[in-house]
Amino acid sequence: MADEALFLLLHNEMVSGVYKSAEQGEVENGRCITKLENMGFRVGQGLIERFTKDTARFKDELDIMKFICKDFWTTVFKKQIDNLRTNHQGIYVLQDNKFRLLTQMSSGKQYLEHASKYLAFTCGLIRGGLSNLGIKSIVTAEVSSMPACKFQVMIQKL
Amino acid sequence: MSRQANRGTESKKMSSELFTLTYGALVTQLCKDYENDEDVNKQLDKMGYNIGVRLIEDFLARSNVGRCHDFRETADVIAKVAFKMYLGITPSITNWSPAGDEFSLILENNPLVDFVELPDNHSSLIYSNLLCGVLRGALEMVSAALYILGHLKCSRGLINVLMNKREKRKAFRLPSASLPKMVMLLSIGSKLDVSMWW
């Protein structure tokens, strides 16, 4: 657990670092999100590789998504995804009612507009994990009331 | 089934992998953003500092460590409590200066450099420079300003981790002018205590 504080602080620094460097140069929100997302992607790839080393082969897409929601999420955020929904046509919605990276700024609505910065890394994390399991996807996040948030995974069919 | 069975025991280890990989991604990004290694080092140190000034609160809240009475005790707390708590390692403390105001921490198995191989064109990158910043920030919050010189380095051209071949150390140095007083002040205690001393 001790590692957790370190990770949270590092993540905060990453977000503020990326945005600070953007202030000096180009002022484009999208670029920062992409940067954070790419970092998450790389980490997700690495993690899932280490993580599925000894696991049984996945049955199907849903099985993989369940793995992401349970095991993967527990490892990274110390809890499971609270709700997984799918339309069975390649769209999955993962809902976390108390998302770890948002909890510290969740009292009140003051920081709601900044929430998306703190979700980009995790979007990348999911996308990277899925990509190494052979699923190409687009992951977006949305927040309506912190600390709850939803990640929407759109599977790209090959 | 076997998947579930495997999980519990590995969870702690995994979380340190998360940290290691995230840190790796960060350094990679910084190397892309900044032209030369010096700037990356500086940036890492700055980020570490920001982490340190916050981390110390977490540390004091959870570790139950009281005020340190001298610099040696501080060194012990850093190595045996703090590093143990956050990175799960215990660096060895060596190279004490005769005056007792300077020492080195040697990290035999630095978890930050797991999975890391530095390319040749980044010879002056101090990969783990974040740690120096963290220590600097944390210590500044509980005591006087310390100079922390980072000599943390991953050696080049190694695949994965070769633990003992690498030497990573940090040196702490106190401003020599105010030394006797400073030694007294070096405490891992609350910030309030320290400012009262001053």
CSV table of C-alpha atoms in Angstrom, one decimal:
chain,number,residue,atom,x,y,z
A,1,MET,CA,0.0,0.0,0.0
A,2,ALA,CA,2.8,2.3,0.8
A,3,ASP,CA,3.7,2.5,-2.9
A,4,GLU,CA,0.3,3.9,-3.5
A,5,ALA,CA,1.0,7.4,-2.1
A,6,LEU,CA,4.1,7.5,-4.2
A,7,PHE,CA,2.3,6.6,-7.3
A,8,LEU,CA,-0.5,9.2,-6.7
A,9,LEU,CA,2.0,11.9,-6.1
A,10,LEU,CA,4.0,10.9,-9.2
A,11,HIS,CA,0.9,11.0,-11.2
A,12,ASN,CA,0.0,14.4,-10.0
A,13,GLU,CA,3.4,15.6,-10.9
A,14,MET,CA,3.1,14.2,-14.3
A,15,VAL,CA,-0.1,15.9,-15.0
A,16,SER,CA,1.1,19.3,-13.7
A,17,GLY,CA,4.4,18.9,-15.4
A,18,VAL,CA,2.9,18.2,-18.7
A,19,TYR,CA,0.5,21.1,-18.4
A,20,LYS,CA,3.2,23.5,-17.1
A,21,SER,CA,5.5,22.7,-20.1
A,22,ALA,CA,2.5,23.4,-22.3
A,23,GLU,CA,2.0,26.8,-20.8
A,24,GLN,CA,5.5,27.8,-21.9
A,25,GLY,CA,5.0,26.6,-25.5
A,26,GLU,CA,2.0,25.6,-27.3
A,27,VAL,CA,-1.2,26.1,-25.4
A,28,GLU,CA,-3.2,23.2,-26.6
A,29,ASN,CA,-5.2,21.1,-24.2
A,30,GLY,CA,-5.5,18.2,-26.7
A,31,ARG,CA,-1.7,17.9,-26.9
A,32,CYS,CA,-1.4,17.5,-23.2
A,33,ILE,CA,-4.1,14.9,-23.0
A,34,THR,CA,-2.4,13.0,-25.8
A,35,LYS,CA,0.9,13.1,-24.1
A,36,LEU,CA,-0.6,11.7,-20.8
A,37,GLU,CA,-2.6,9.2,-22.7
A,38,ASN,CA,0.5,7.9,-24.5
A,39,MET,CA,2.4,7.6,-21.3
A,40,GLY,CA,-0.5,5.5,-19.9
A,41,PHE,CA,-0.5,3.5,-23.0
A,42,ARG,CA,3.1,2.5,-22.6
A,43,VAL,CA,2.6,1.6,-19.0
A,44,GLY,CA,-0.6,-0.4,-19.7
A,45,GLN,CA,1.3,-2.4,-22.3
A,46,GLY,CA,4.1,-3.2,-19.9
A,47,LEU,CA,1.8,-4.0,-17.0
A,48,ILE,CA,-0.5,-6.3,-18.8
A,49,GLU,CA,2.4,-8.2,-20.1
A,50,ARG,CA,3.8,-8.8,-16.7
A,51,PHE,CA,0.5,-9.4,-15.3
A,52,THR,CA,-1.0,-12.0,-17.7
A,53,LYS,CA,2.2,-14.0,-17.7
A,54,ASP,CA,0.8,-16.9,-15.7
A,55,THR,CA,-2.9,-16.6,-16.4
A,56,ALA,CA,-5.1,-18.9,-18.4
A,57,ARG,CA,-6.0,-17.9,-21.9
A,58,PHE,CA,-8.9,-15.6,-22.2
A,59,LYS,CA,-12.1,-17.0,-23.7
A,60,ASP,CA,-13.4,-13.9,-25.5
A,61,GLU,CA,-13.5,-10.2,-25.4
A,62,LEU,CA,-15.9,-10.1,-22.4
A,63,ASP,CA,-13.5,-12.3,-20.5
A,64,ILE,CA,-10.7,-9.8,-21.2
A,65,MET,CA,-12.8,-6.9,-20.1
A,66,LYS,CA,-13.7,-8.7,-16.9
A,67,PHE,CA,-10.0,-9.2,-16.3
A,68,ILE,CA,-9.4,-5.5,-16.8
A,69,CYS,CA,-12.2,-4.6,-14.4
A,70,LYS,CA,-11.2,-7.0,-11.7
A,71,ASP,CA,-7.6,-8.0,-11.5
A,72,PHE,CA,-6.0,-5.2,-13.5
A,73,TRP,CA,-8.0,-2.5,-11.7
A,74,THR,CA,-7.4,-4.0,-8.3
A,75,THR,CA,-3.7,-4.0,-8.9
A,76,VAL,CA,-3.6,-0.4,-10.1
A,77,PHE,CA,-6.3,1.2,-8.0
A,78,LYS,CA,-6.8,-1.2,-5.1
A,79,LYS,CA,-10.5,-1.7,-6.0
A,80,GLN,CA,-12.6,-3.2,-8.7
A,81,ILE,CA,-14.6,-1.4,-11.3
A,82,ASP,CA,-18.1,-1.0,-9.8
A,83,ASN,CA,-20.1,-1.5,-12.9
A,84,LEU,CA,-19.4,-2.9,-16.3
A,85,ARG,CA,-21.9,-2.5,-19.1
A,86,THR,CA,-21.8,-3.5,-22.7
A,87,ASN,CA,-24.0,-3.3,-25.7
A,88,HIS,CA,-22.4,-6.6,-27.0
A,89,GLN,CA,-21.4,-4.7,-30.1
A,90,GLY,CA,-18.0,-3.6,-29.0
A,91,ILE,CA,-18.8,-0.8,-26.6
A,92,TYR,CA,-18.1,-1.2,-22.9
A,93,VAL,CA,-18.7,1.2,-20.2
A,94,LEU,CA,-16.6,0.8,-17.0
A,95,GLN,CA,-17.9,2.8,-14.1
A,96,ASP,CA,-15.8,3.5,-11.0
A,97,ASN,CA,-17.8,5.1,-8.3
A,98,LYS,CA,-14.7,6.2,-6.3
A,99,PHE,CA,-11.9,6.7,-8.7
A,100,ARG,CA,-8.6,6.8,-6.9
A,101,LEU,CA,-7.0,9.5,-8.9
A,102,LEU,CA,-9.9,11.8,-8.4
A,103,THR,CA,-10.8,11.3,-4.7
A,104,GLN,CA,-8.4,13.9,-3.4
A,105,MET,CA,-10.0,16.7,-5.3
A,106,SER,CA,-13.6,15.5,-5.1
A,107,SER,CA,-15.1,17.6,-2.3
A,108,GLY,CA,-17.2,20.1,-4.1
A,109,LYS,CA,-17.4,21.0,-7.7
A,110,GLN,CA,-14.5,23.4,-7.8
A,111,TYR,CA,-12.1,21.1,-9.8
A,112,LEU,CA,-14.6,19.4,-12.0
A,113,GLU,CA,-13.3,21.1,-15.1
A,114,HIS,CA,-9.8,19.8,-14.3
A,115,ALA,CA,-10.9,16.2,-13.9
A,116,SER,CA,-10.2,15.2,-17.5
A,117,LYS,CA,-6.5,15.8,-17.0
A,118,TYR,CA,-6.4,13.2,-14.3
A,119,LEU,CA,-8.2,10.6,-16.4
A,120,ALA,CA,-6.1,10.7,-19.5
A,121,PHE,CA,-3.3,8.6,-18.1
A,122,THR,CA,-5.8,5.9,-17.1
A,123,CYS,CA,-7.5,5.9,-20.5
A,124,GLY,CA,-4.1,5.2,-22.0
A,125,LEU,CA,-3.6,2.5,-19.4
A,126,ILE,CA,-6.7,0.7,-20.5
A,127,ARG,CA,-6.0,1.2,-24.1
A,128,GLY,CA,-2.4,-0.1,-23.7
A,129,GLY,CA,-3.5,-3.1,-21.8
A,130,LEU,CA,-6.2,-4.0,-24.3
A,131,SER,CA,-3.8,-3.4,-27.2
A,132,ASN,CA,-1.3,-5.9,-25.9
A,133,LEU,CA,-4.1,-8.4,-25.5
A,134,GLY,CA,-4.9,-8.0,-29.2
A,135,ILE,CA,-7.8,-5.6,-29.0
A,136,LYS,CA,-7.6,-2.3,-30.7
A,137,SER,CA,-9.7,0.3,-29.0
A,138,ILE,CA,-10.6,3.9,-28.3
A,139,VAL,CA,-11.0,4.8,-24.7
A,140,THR,CA,-12.6,8.0,-23.5
A,141,ALA,CA,-13.6,9.1,-20.0
A,142,GLU,CA,-16.3,11.2,-18.6
A,143,VAL,CA,-17.1,12.6,-15.2
A,144,SER,CA,-20.3,14.0,-14.0
A,145,SER,CA,-19.9,14.0,-10.3
A,146,MET,CA,-16.5,13.3,-8.8
A,147,PRO,CA,-15.1,11.0,-7.6
A,148,ALA,CA,-17.3,8.8,-9.8
A,149,CYS,CA,-16.3,8.4,-13.5
A,150,LYS,CA,-16.9,6.3,-16.5
A,151,PHE,CA,-14.6,5.0,-19.1
A,152,GLN,CA,-16.0,4.1,-22.4
A,153,VAL,CA,-14.2,1.6,-24.4
A,154,MET,CA,-15.0,1.3,-28.1
A,155,ILE,CA,-13.5,-1.7,-29.6
A,156,GLN,CA,-12.2,-1.2,-33.1
A,157,LYS,CA,-13.0,-4.2,-35.2
A,158,LEU,CA,-10.2,-5.3,-37.5
B,1,MET,CA,-9.4,-20.4,-11.9
B,2,SER,CA,-5.7,-20.3,-11.6
B,3,ARG,CA,-5.9,-16.7,-12.6
B,4,GLN,CA,-7.7,-15.8,-9.4
B,5,ALA,CA,-5.5,-17.9,-7.2
B,6,ASN,CA,-2.4,-16.1,-8.4
B,7,ARG,CA,-3.6,-12.7,-7.6
B,8,GLY,CA,-3.5,-12.0,-3.9
B,9,THR,CA,0.2,-12.6,-3.3
B,10,GLU,CA,1.4,-10.6,-6.2
B,11,SER,CA,-0.6,-7.5,-5.6
B,12,LYS,CA,2.1,-5.6,-3.7
B,13,LYS,CA,4.8,-6.4,-6.1
B,14,MET,CA,2.7,-5.4,-9.0
B,15,SER,CA,2.0,-2.0,-7.6
B,16,SER,CA,5.7,-1.3,-7.5
B,17,GLU,CA,5.8,-2.4,-11.1
B,18,LEU,CA,3.1,0.2,-11.8
B,19,PHE,CA,5.3,2.8,-10.2
B,20,THR,CA,8.4,1.7,-12.0
B,21,LEU,CA,6.7,1.6,-15.4
B,22,THR,CA,5.0,4.9,-14.9
B,23,TYR,CA,8.2,6.5,-13.9
B,24,GLY,CA,9.8,5.1,-17.0
B,25,ALA,CA,7.1,6.5,-19.2
B,26,LEU,CA,7.6,9.9,-17.6
B,27,VAL,CA,11.3,9.9,-18.1
B,28,THR,CA,10.8,8.8,-21.7
B,29,GLN,CA,8.4,11.7,-22.3
B,30,LEU,CA,10.7,14.2,-20.7
B,31,CYS,CA,13.5,13.0,-23.0
B,32,LYS,CA,11.3,13.7,-25.9
B,33,ASP,CA,10.2,17.1,-24.6
B,34,TYR,CA,13.6,18.4,-23.6
B,35,GLU,CA,16.6,18.6,-25.9
B,36,ASN,CA,19.4,17.8,-23.5
B,37,ASP,CA,19.8,15.5,-20.6
B,38,GLU,CA,20.7,18.3,-18.2
B,39,ASP,CA,17.2,19.8,-18.6
B,40,VAL,CA,15.6,16.4,-18.0
B,41,ASN,CA,17.7,16.0,-14.8
B,42,LYS,CA,16.6,19.3,-13.7
B,43,GLN,CA,13.0,18.6,-14.4
B,44,LEU,CA,13.1,15.3,-12.6
B,45,ASP,CA,14.6,16.9,-9.6
B,46,LYS,CA,11.9,19.6,-9.6
B,47,MET,CA,9.2,17.0,-9.8
B,48,GLY,CA,10.8,15.0,-7.1
B,49,TYR,CA,11.0,18.0,-4.9
B,50,ASN,CA,7.3,18.6,-5.3
B,51,ILE,CA,6.6,15.0,-4.4
B,52,GLY,CA,8.9,15.2,-1.4
B,53,VAL,CA,7.3,18.2,0.2
B,54,ARG,CA,4.0,16.3,0.1
B,55,LEU,CA,5.3,12.9,0.8
B,56,ILE,CA,6.8,13.9,4.1
B,57,GLU,CA,3.4,14.5,5.5
B,58,ASP,CA,2.3,11.1,4.6
B,59,PHE,CA,5.5,9.7,6.0
B,60,LEU,CA,5.2,11.5,9.4
B,61,ALA,CA,1.5,10.5,9.7
B,62,ARG,CA,2.2,6.9,9.2
B,63,SER,CA,5.6,6.1,10.4
B,64,ASN,CA,5.5,7.2,14.0
B,65,VAL,CA,9.0,8.5,13.8
B,66,GLY,CA,9.9,11.2,16.2
B,67,ARG,CA,12.5,13.9,16.2
B,68,CYS,CA,15.9,12.8,15.2
B,69,HIS,CA,18.7,14.0,17.5
B,70,ASP,CA,21.6,14.0,15.0
B,71,PHE,CA,22.4,13.5,11.4
B,72,ARG,CA,23.2,9.9,11.8
B,73,GLU,CA,19.8,9.2,13.1
B,74,THR,CA,18.3,11.1,10.2
B,75,ALA,CA,20.3,8.9,7.8
B,76,ASP,CA,19.1,5.8,9.6
B,77,VAL,CA,15.5,6.9,9.4
B,78,ILE,CA,15.8,7.7,5.7
B,79,ALA,CA,17.4,4.5,4.8
B,80,LYS,CA,15.7,2.0,7.1
B,81,VAL,CA,12.2,3.5,7.5
B,82,ALA,CA,11.5,5.8,4.6
B,83,PHE,CA,13.0,3.8,1.7
B,84,LYS,CA,11.7,0.6,3.2
B,85,MET,CA,8.2,2.1,3.4
B,86,TYR,CA,8.0,3.5,-0.1
B,87,LEU,CA,10.3,1.5,-2.2
B,88,GLY,CA,10.7,-1.6,-0.2
B,89,ILE,CA,14.4,-1.4,-0.1
B,90,THR,CA,17.0,-0.5,2.5
B,91,PRO,CA,19.9,1.4,1.0
B,92,SER,CA,23.2,1.1,2.8
B,93,ILE,CA,24.7,4.1,4.4
B,94,THR,CA,28.4,4.7,3.8
B,95,ASN,CA,31.0,7.3,3.1
B,96,TRP,CA,30.5,9.2,6.3
B,97,SER,CA,32.6,12.3,6.2
B,98,PRO,CA,34.8,12.8,9.2
B,99,ALA,CA,32.6,15.7,10.3
B,100,GLY,CA,29.6,13.5,10.2
B,101,ASP,CA,27.8,15.9,7.9
B,102,GLU,CA,27.9,14.0,4.7
B,103,PHE,CA,27.0,10.5,3.8
B,104,SER,CA,26.1,8.4,0.8
B,105,LEU,CA,23.2,6.1,0.3
B,106,ILE,CA,23.9,3.2,-1.9
B,107,LEU,CA,20.9,1.6,-3.5
B,108,GLU,CA,21.9,-1.9,-4.4
B,109,ASN,CA,18.6,-2.8,-6.1
B,110,ASN,CA,16.9,0.4,-7.1
B,111,PRO,CA,13.4,-0.6,-8.1
B,112,LEU,CA,13.2,2.5,-10.4
B,113,VAL,CA,15.6,1.0,-12.8
B,114,ASP,CA,13.9,-2.4,-13.2
B,115,PHE,CA,13.3,-2.9,-16.9
B,116,VAL,CA,15.5,0.0,-17.8
B,117,GLU,CA,18.2,0.2,-20.4
B,118,LEU,CA,19.6,3.6,-21.2
B,119,PRO,CA,20.6,4.3,-24.8
B,120,ASP,CA,24.0,5.5,-25.6
B,121,ASN,CA,23.0,9.0,-26.5
B,122,HIS,CA,21.7,9.7,-23.0
B,123,SER,CA,25.0,9.3,-21.1
B,124,SER,CA,24.5,12.3,-18.9
B,125,LEU,CA,20.9,11.5,-17.9
B,126,ILE,CA,20.6,10.8,-14.3
B,127,TYR,CA,17.8,8.4,-14.5
B,128,SER,CA,16.7,8.2,-10.9
B,129,ASN,CA,17.2,11.9,-10.2
B,130,LEU,CA,13.7,12.0,-9.0
B,131,LEU,CA,14.8,10.4,-5.8
B,132,CYS,CA,17.2,13.2,-5.0
B,133,GLY,CA,14.4,15.7,-5.5
B,134,VAL,CA,12.1,13.7,-3.2
B,135,LEU,CA,14.7,13.6,-0.5
B,136,ARG,CA,15.5,17.2,-0.9
B,137,GLY,CA,11.9,18.2,-0.7
B,138,ALA,CA,11.1,16.0,2.2
B,139,LEU,CA,14.1,17.0,4.3
B,140,GLU,CA,13.5,20.6,3.6
B,141,MET,CA,10.1,20.4,5.1
B,142,VAL,CA,11.4,18.9,8.4
B,143,SER,CA,14.8,20.6,8.7
B,144,ALA,CA,17.1,23.0,7.1
B,145,ALA,CA,17.9,23.1,3.5
B,146,LEU,CA,20.2,20.4,2.5
B,147,TYR,CA,22.2,20.1,-0.6
B,148,ILE,CA,21.6,16.8,-2.1
B,149,LEU,CA,23.9,15.9,-4.9
B,150,GLY,CA,22.6,13.3,-7.1
B,151,HIS,CA,24.8,10.7,-8.4
B,152,LEU,CA,22.1,8.2,-9.1
B,153,LYS,CA,22.9,6.6,-12.3
B,154,CYS,CA,21.9,3.6,-14.4
B,155,SER,CA,24.9,2.3,-16.2
B,156,ARG,CA,24.5,2.1,-19.9
B,157,GLY,CA,24.2,-0.8,-22.2
B,158,LEU,CA,22.9,-3.2,-19.7
B,159,ILE,CA,19.8,-5.2,-20.3
B,160,ASN,CA,17.4,-5.2,-17.5
B,161,VAL,CA,18.8,-5.0,-14.0
B,162,LEU,CA,22.2,-6.0,-13.0
B,163,MET,CA,22.1,-5.1,-9.4
B,164,ASN,CA,25.6,-5.1,-8.0
B,165,LYS,CA,27.4,-3.8,-11.0
B,166,ARG,CA,25.9,-0.4,-10.7
B,167,GLU,CA,26.7,2.1,-8.1
B,168,LYS,CA,24.1,4.6,-7.2
B,169,ARG,CA,24.6,7.0,-4.4
B,170,LYS,CA,23.6,10.2,-3.1
B,171,ALA,CA,25.6,12.6,-1.0
B,172,PHE,CA,24.1,14.8,1.6
B,173,ARG,CA,26.1,17.9,2.5
B,174,LEU,CA,25.3,20.5,5.0
B,175,PRO,CA,26.3,24.1,4.6
B,176,SER,CA,29.5,24.0,6.6
B,177,ALA,CA,29.3,27.5,8.2
B,178,SER,CA,26.4,26.8,10.4
B,179,LEU,CA,27.2,23.2,11.0
B,180,PRO,CA,27.0,22.7,14.8
B,181,LYS,CA,23.7,24.3,15.0
B,182,MET,CA,22.5,22.6,11.9
B,183,VAL,CA,23.2,19.2,13.1
B,184,MET,CA,21.0,19.9,16.1
B,185,LEU,CA,18.3,21.0,13.8
B,186,LEU,CA,18.3,18.1,11.5
B,187,SER,CA,15.3,16.4,12.7
B,188,ILE,CA,12.6,14.3,11.2
B,189,GLY,CA,10.1,15.9,13.4
B,190,SER,CA,7.3,18.2,12.7
B,191,LYS,CA,7.9,21.4,10.8
B,192,LEU,CA,6.7,23.4,13.7
B,193,ASP,CA,9.3,22.1,16.0
B,194,VAL,CA,12.0,23.0,13.6
B,195,SER,CA,10.9,26.5,13.0
B,196,MET,CA,10.8,27.0,16.8
B,197,TRP,CA,14.4,25.9,16.9
B,198,TRP,CA,15.3,28.5,14.4
